[in-house]
Amino acid sequence: MKDIVIFGAGDIAALADFYFTHDSPRRVAAFTVDAAFLSGDAFLGRPVVPFETVGDHYPPDRFDFFVAVSYARLNAVRAGKVAEARAKGYELVSYVSSRVTVFPDLSHGHNCFILENNVIQPFARLGNNVTLWSGNHIGHHSVIEDDVFIASHCVVSGGVRVGQAGFLGVNTTVRDHVTLGPRCVLGAGALVLADLPAESVVAPRGTEVSPVPSHRLRRI
């Protein structure tokens, strides 16, 4: 099994390094970023090299690759780097936590990042470059298309389709057999009960702040 190179040198790259190191058979050999963003030659005690020349230092016949980038520009930044790494000849690996609930038929693509306490029911399918942060429920027969980012404690009910490059914020709920078109954004706490066309935005209002200051609350 090859060692891996991680694209990124921020918080998500640090998390990827931690998870791969402590909960996978993979060893992280180095990090890489675009030369314009290279601020040093080491990150977390490992080398950092320019992405433009990463193959000279860590050739794809000896190393695999993982892109640790957020949902910036509706996941387009992460998807772009995945495509560039594949064009350089790298195999993109995935991380699936040992603390998830999955079944033998789990289907997922490359460069997936599936963290602890996710429940992925039978017959669900995950595409390429999908991030599932901690503690989500992915219902049976659901399809999560490529380049999706699902934040924590979301409920994707059975038979749902989440379109390419979508974003589901914390505590969102999607009713069974609903289809979300590509590039939909669901804000924290959204409840979706019907199909949404491409590029829909659901942005629930946050809880209003009381005009009464806390020092005037007599029962707390």
mmCIF file of C-alpha atoms in Angstrom:
data_model
loop_
_atom_site.group_PDB
_atom_site.id
_atom_site.type_symbol
_atom_site.label_atom_id
_atom_site.label_comp_id
_atom_site.label_asym_id
_atom_site.label_seq_id
_atom_site.Cartn_x
_atom_site.Cartn_y
_atom_site.Cartn_z
ATOM 1 C CA MET A 1 0.000 0.000 0.000
ATOM 2 C CA LYS A 2 1.453 3.337 -1.065
ATOM 3 C CA ASP A 3 2.103 6.300 1.208
ATOM 4 C CA ILE A 4 0.072 9.406 0.392
ATOM 5 C CA VAL A 5 0.602 13.074 -0.341
ATOM 6 C CA ILE A 6 -2.050 15.465 0.957
ATOM 7 C CA PHE A 7 -2.978 18.623 -0.920
ATOM 8 C CA GLY A 8 -3.488 21.423 1.588
ATOM 9 C CA ALA A 9 -1.775 22.972 4.588
ATOM 10 C CA GLY A 10 -4.671 24.224 6.681
ATOM 11 C CA ASP A 11 -7.105 22.873 9.239
ATOM 12 C CA ILE A 12 -8.703 20.271 6.973
ATOM 13 C CA ALA A 13 -5.294 19.025 5.849
ATOM 14 C CA ALA A 14 -4.294 18.724 9.513
ATOM 15 C CA LEU A 15 -7.443 16.713 10.214
ATOM 16 C CA ALA A 16 -6.825 14.477 7.207
ATOM 17 C CA ASP A 17 -3.284 13.854 8.416
ATOM 18 C CA PHE A 18 -4.608 12.950 11.886
ATOM 19 C CA TYR A 19 -7.281 10.578 10.618
ATOM 20 C CA PHE A 20 -5.064 8.824 8.081
ATOM 21 C CA THR A 21 -2.257 8.492 10.638
ATOM 22 C CA HIS A 22 -4.358 7.230 13.548
ATOM 23 C CA ASP A 23 -7.194 5.388 11.837
ATOM 24 C CA SER A 24 -5.979 3.930 8.558
ATOM 25 C CA PRO A 25 -3.182 1.767 7.181
ATOM 26 C CA ARG A 26 -1.887 4.726 5.164
ATOM 27 C CA ARG A 27 1.154 6.835 6.034
ATOM 28 C CA VAL A 28 1.262 10.531 5.114
ATOM 29 C CA ALA A 29 4.577 11.277 3.420
ATOM 30 C CA ALA A 30 4.189 14.972 2.613
ATOM 31 C CA PHE A 31 1.920 17.896 1.876
ATOM 32 C CA THR A 32 1.625 20.009 -1.234
ATOM 33 C CA VAL A 33 0.074 23.384 -2.094
ATOM 34 C CA ASP A 34 0.131 25.696 -5.089
ATOM 35 C CA ALA A 35 3.454 27.496 -5.267
ATOM 36 C CA ALA A 36 1.750 30.874 -4.811
ATOM 37 C CA PHE A 37 0.547 29.765 -1.358
ATOM 38 C CA LEU A 38 3.741 28.054 -0.213
ATOM 39 C CA SER A 39 4.767 29.736 3.049
ATOM 40 C CA GLY A 40 7.335 27.251 4.317
ATOM 41 C CA ASP A 41 8.949 23.903 3.623
ATOM 42 C CA ALA A 42 7.248 21.937 6.424
ATOM 43 C CA PHE A 43 3.780 21.393 7.902
ATOM 44 C CA LEU A 44 3.115 19.205 10.943
ATOM 45 C CA GLY A 45 6.702 18.036 10.742
ATOM 46 C CA ARG A 46 6.366 16.765 7.177
ATOM 47 C CA PRO A 47 7.701 18.299 3.946
ATOM 48 C CA VAL A 48 5.614 20.706 1.887
ATOM 49 C CA VAL A 49 6.376 20.948 -1.817
ATOM 50 C CA PRO A 50 4.875 22.994 -4.672
ATOM 51 C CA PHE A 51 1.965 21.243 -6.364
ATOM 52 C CA GLU A 52 3.365 22.229 -9.738
ATOM 53 C CA THR A 53 6.406 19.956 -9.159
ATOM 54 C CA VAL A 54 4.978 17.428 -6.695
ATOM 55 C CA GLY A 55 5.559 14.574 -9.120
ATOM 56 C CA ASP A 56 9.296 15.256 -9.169
ATOM 57 C CA HIS A 57 9.480 14.728 -5.401
ATOM 58 C CA TYR A 58 6.712 12.149 -4.902
ATOM 59 C CA PRO A 59 6.034 10.373 -8.208
ATOM 60 C CA PRO A 60 2.586 8.810 -8.755
ATOM 61 C CA ASP A 61 4.024 5.339 -9.307
ATOM 62 C CA ARG A 62 5.176 5.386 -5.665
ATOM 63 C CA PHE A 63 2.646 7.633 -3.928
ATOM 64 C CA ASP A 64 -1.121 8.102 -3.843
ATOM 65 C CA PHE A 65 -2.932 11.389 -3.249
ATOM 66 C CA PHE A 66 -5.673 13.000 -1.171
ATOM 67 C CA VAL A 67 -7.123 16.505 -1.595
ATOM 68 C CA ALA A 68 -8.002 18.023 1.796
ATOM 69 C CA VAL A 69 -9.921 21.163 0.856
ATOM 70 C CA SER A 70 -13.208 22.621 2.114
ATOM 71 C CA TYR A 71 -16.420 23.444 0.246
ATOM 72 C CA ALA A 72 -14.958 26.704 -1.144
ATOM 73 C CA ARG A 73 -16.724 27.932 -4.292
ATOM 74 C CA LEU A 74 -19.335 25.211 -3.889
ATOM 75 C CA ASN A 75 -16.712 22.467 -3.784
ATOM 76 C CA ALA A 76 -15.211 23.601 -7.094
ATOM 77 C CA VAL A 77 -11.749 24.206 -5.626
ATOM 78 C CA ARG A 78 -11.584 20.675 -4.222
ATOM 79 C CA ALA A 79 -12.987 19.141 -7.403
ATOM 80 C CA GLY A 80 -10.494 21.071 -9.528
ATOM 81 C CA LYS A 81 -7.511 19.839 -7.530
ATOM 82 C CA VAL A 82 -8.795 16.279 -7.667
ATOM 83 C CA ALA A 83 -8.942 16.547 -11.452
ATOM 84 C CA GLU A 84 -5.449 18.072 -11.625
ATOM 85 C CA ALA A 85 -3.992 15.347 -9.409
ATOM 86 C CA ARG A 86 -5.580 12.650 -11.557
ATOM 87 C CA ALA A 87 -4.165 14.329 -14.657
ATOM 88 C CA LYS A 88 -0.714 14.054 -13.066
ATOM 89 C CA GLY A 89 -1.261 10.294 -12.799
ATOM 90 C CA TYR A 90 -2.107 9.981 -9.101
ATOM 91 C CA GLU A 91 -4.613 7.575 -7.643
ATOM 92 C CA LEU A 92 -6.951 9.440 -5.292
ATOM 93 C CA VAL A 93 -7.603 7.604 -2.025
ATOM 94 C CA SER A 94 -10.532 7.900 0.392
ATOM 95 C CA TYR A 95 -10.776 7.865 4.165
ATOM 96 C CA VAL A 96 -13.662 6.044 5.854
ATOM 97 C CA SER A 97 -13.607 6.190 9.651
ATOM 98 C CA SER A 98 -13.538 2.938 11.566
ATOM 99 C CA ARG A 99 -16.258 4.517 13.728
ATOM 100 C CA VAL A 100 -18.957 4.693 11.054
ATOM 101 C CA THR A 101 -21.939 2.385 10.711
ATOM 102 C CA VAL A 102 -21.825 0.893 7.245
ATOM 103 C CA PHE A 103 -22.689 -2.367 5.563
ATOM 104 C CA PRO A 104 -20.723 -4.593 3.164
ATOM 105 C CA ASP A 105 -22.409 -3.050 0.124
ATOM 106 C CA LEU A 106 -21.064 0.473 0.827
ATOM 107 C CA SER A 107 -20.317 2.161 -2.493
ATOM 108 C CA HIS A 108 -18.159 5.283 -2.633
ATOM 109 C CA GLY A 109 -15.824 6.910 -5.115
ATOM 110 C CA HIS A 110 -12.364 8.412 -4.806
ATOM 111 C CA ASN A 111 -11.255 11.267 -2.536
ATOM 112 C CA CYS A 112 -14.109 10.764 -0.097
ATOM 113 C CA PHE A 113 -13.683 11.936 3.513
ATOM 114 C CA ILE A 114 -16.158 10.122 5.774
ATOM 115 C CA LEU A 115 -15.719 10.951 9.443
ATOM 116 C CA GLU A 116 -16.859 9.295 12.659
ATOM 117 C CA ASN A 117 -20.424 8.441 13.670
ATOM 118 C CA ASN A 118 -21.952 8.576 10.224
ATOM 119 C CA VAL A 119 -24.695 6.020 9.592
ATOM 120 C CA ILE A 120 -24.840 4.969 5.955
ATOM 121 C CA GLN A 121 -27.689 2.568 5.345
ATOM 122 C CA PRO A 122 -27.791 -0.293 2.818
ATOM 123 C CA PHE A 123 -28.043 0.531 -0.879
ATOM 124 C CA ALA A 124 -26.872 4.140 -0.423
ATOM 125 C CA ARG A 125 -24.259 5.275 -2.946
ATOM 126 C CA LEU A 126 -21.665 8.024 -2.596
ATOM 127 C CA GLY A 127 -19.950 9.525 -5.618
ATOM 128 C CA ASN A 128 -16.440 10.882 -5.972
ATOM 129 C CA ASN A 129 -15.014 13.623 -3.761
ATOM 130 C CA VAL A 130 -17.794 13.490 -1.168
ATOM 131 C CA THR A 131 -17.224 14.824 2.352
ATOM 132 C CA LEU A 132 -19.418 13.589 5.203
ATOM 133 C CA TRP A 133 -18.501 15.402 8.392
ATOM 134 C CA SER A 134 -19.332 13.755 11.725
ATOM 135 C CA GLY A 135 -22.638 12.277 12.788
ATOM 136 C CA ASN A 136 -24.869 12.218 9.698
ATOM 137 C CA HIS A 137 -27.618 9.792 8.672
ATOM 138 C CA ILE A 138 -27.596 8.760 5.006
ATOM 139 C CA GLY A 139 -30.764 6.806 4.310
ATOM 140 C CA HIS A 140 -31.192 3.620 2.307
ATOM 141 C CA HIS A 141 -31.189 3.885 -1.495
ATOM 142 C CA SER A 142 -30.007 7.493 -1.383
ATOM 143 C CA VAL A 143 -27.494 8.816 -3.903
ATOM 144 C CA ILE A 144 -24.944 11.475 -3.015
ATOM 145 C CA GLU A 145 -23.484 12.701 -6.290
ATOM 146 C CA ASP A 146 -19.916 13.892 -6.898
ATOM 147 C CA ASP A 147 -18.286 16.824 -5.074
ATOM 148 C CA VAL A 148 -20.882 17.136 -2.297
ATOM 149 C CA PHE A 149 -20.094 18.434 1.215
ATOM 150 C CA ILE A 150 -22.425 17.413 4.050
ATOM 151 C CA ALA A 151 -21.778 19.030 7.412
ATOM 152 C CA SER A 152 -22.553 17.450 10.795
ATOM 153 C CA HIS A 153 -25.832 15.965 12.074
ATOM 154 C CA CYS A 154 -27.730 16.071 8.799
ATOM 155 C CA VAL A 155 -30.546 13.642 8.022
ATOM 156 C CA VAL A 156 -30.756 12.509 4.414
ATOM 157 C CA SER A 157 -33.795 10.240 4.360
ATOM 158 C CA GLY A 158 -34.296 7.168 2.218
ATOM 159 C CA GLY A 159 -34.347 7.452 -1.550
ATOM 160 C CA VAL A 160 -32.966 11.008 -1.638
ATOM 161 C CA ARG A 161 -30.684 12.261 -4.422
ATOM 162 C CA VAL A 162 -28.279 15.073 -3.566
ATOM 163 C CA GLY A 163 -27.092 16.682 -6.791
ATOM 164 C CA GLN A 164 -23.496 17.346 -7.792
ATOM 165 C CA ALA A 165 -21.551 19.975 -5.807
ATOM 166 C CA GLY A 166 -24.284 20.476 -3.219
ATOM 167 C CA PHE A 167 -23.745 21.750 0.312
ATOM 168 C CA LEU A 168 -25.836 20.692 3.318
ATOM 169 C CA GLY A 169 -25.270 22.754 6.456
ATOM 170 C CA VAL A 170 -25.353 21.559 10.049
ATOM 171 C CA ASN A 171 -28.622 19.951 11.213
ATOM 172 C CA THR A 172 -30.354 19.979 7.830
ATOM 173 C CA THR A 173 -33.115 17.466 7.118
ATOM 174 C CA VAL A 174 -34.213 16.195 3.713
ATOM 175 C CA ARG A 175 -37.458 14.229 3.438
ATOM 176 C CA ASP A 176 -37.510 10.802 1.789
ATOM 177 C CA HIS A 177 -37.522 10.551 -2.017
ATOM 178 C CA VAL A 178 -36.644 14.223 -2.502
ATOM 179 C CA THR A 179 -34.230 15.238 -5.252
ATOM 180 C CA LEU A 180 -31.901 18.203 -4.832
ATOM 181 C CA GLY A 181 -30.591 19.572 -8.108
ATOM 182 C CA PRO A 182 -26.911 20.316 -8.659
ATOM 183 C CA ARG A 183 -25.208 23.025 -6.586
ATOM 184 C CA CYS A 184 -28.002 23.448 -4.034
ATOM 185 C CA VAL A 185 -27.069 25.093 -0.733
ATOM 186 C CA LEU A 186 -29.014 24.244 2.427
ATOM 187 C CA GLY A 187 -28.235 26.506 5.368
ATOM 188 C CA ALA A 188 -27.974 25.270 8.949
ATOM 189 C CA GLY A 189 -31.241 23.820 10.206
ATOM 190 C CA ALA A 190 -32.965 23.710 6.800
ATOM 191 C CA LEU A 191 -35.955 21.392 6.353
ATOM 192 C CA VAL A 192 -36.591 20.309 2.762
ATOM 193 C CA LEU A 193 -39.865 18.523 1.990
ATOM 194 C CA ALA A 194 -39.983 18.736 -1.818
ATOM 195 C CA ASP A 195 -37.677 18.613 -4.828
ATOM 196 C CA LEU A 196 -35.415 21.617 -5.404
ATOM 197 C CA PRO A 197 -34.156 22.824 -8.793
ATOM 198 C CA ALA A 198 -30.463 23.358 -9.461
ATOM 199 C CA GLU A 199 -28.709 26.114 -7.510
ATOM 200 C CA SER A 200 -31.509 26.549 -4.995
ATOM 201 C CA VAL A 201 -30.583 28.196 -1.688
ATOM 202 C CA VAL A 202 -32.519 27.432 1.497
ATOM 203 C CA ALA A 203 -31.442 29.797 4.265
ATOM 204 C CA PRO A 204 -33.454 29.539 7.493
ATOM 205 C CA ARG A 205 -33.337 32.509 9.840
ATOM 206 C CA GLY A 206 -31.434 32.064 13.064
ATOM 207 C CA THR A 207 -33.088 32.338 16.480
ATOM 208 C CA GLU A 208 -33.721 35.964 17.324
ATOM 209 C CA VAL A 209 -31.719 37.532 20.118
ATOM 210 C CA SER A 210 -33.888 38.672 23.018
ATOM 211 C CA PRO A 211 -33.839 42.400 23.807
ATOM 212 C CA VAL A 212 -33.615 41.434 27.510
ATOM 213 C CA PRO A 213 -29.957 41.140 28.676
ATOM 214 C CA SER A 214 -28.926 38.060 30.632
ATOM 215 C CA HIS A 215 -28.366 39.939 33.896
ATOM 216 C CA ARG A 216 -32.107 40.658 34.030
ATOM 217 C CA LEU A 217 -33.127 36.996 33.850
ATOM 218 C CA ARG A 218 -34.174 36.220 37.398
ATOM 219 C CA ARG A 219 -34.788 32.479 37.060
ATOM 220 C CA ILE A 220 -31.395 31.477 35.679
#
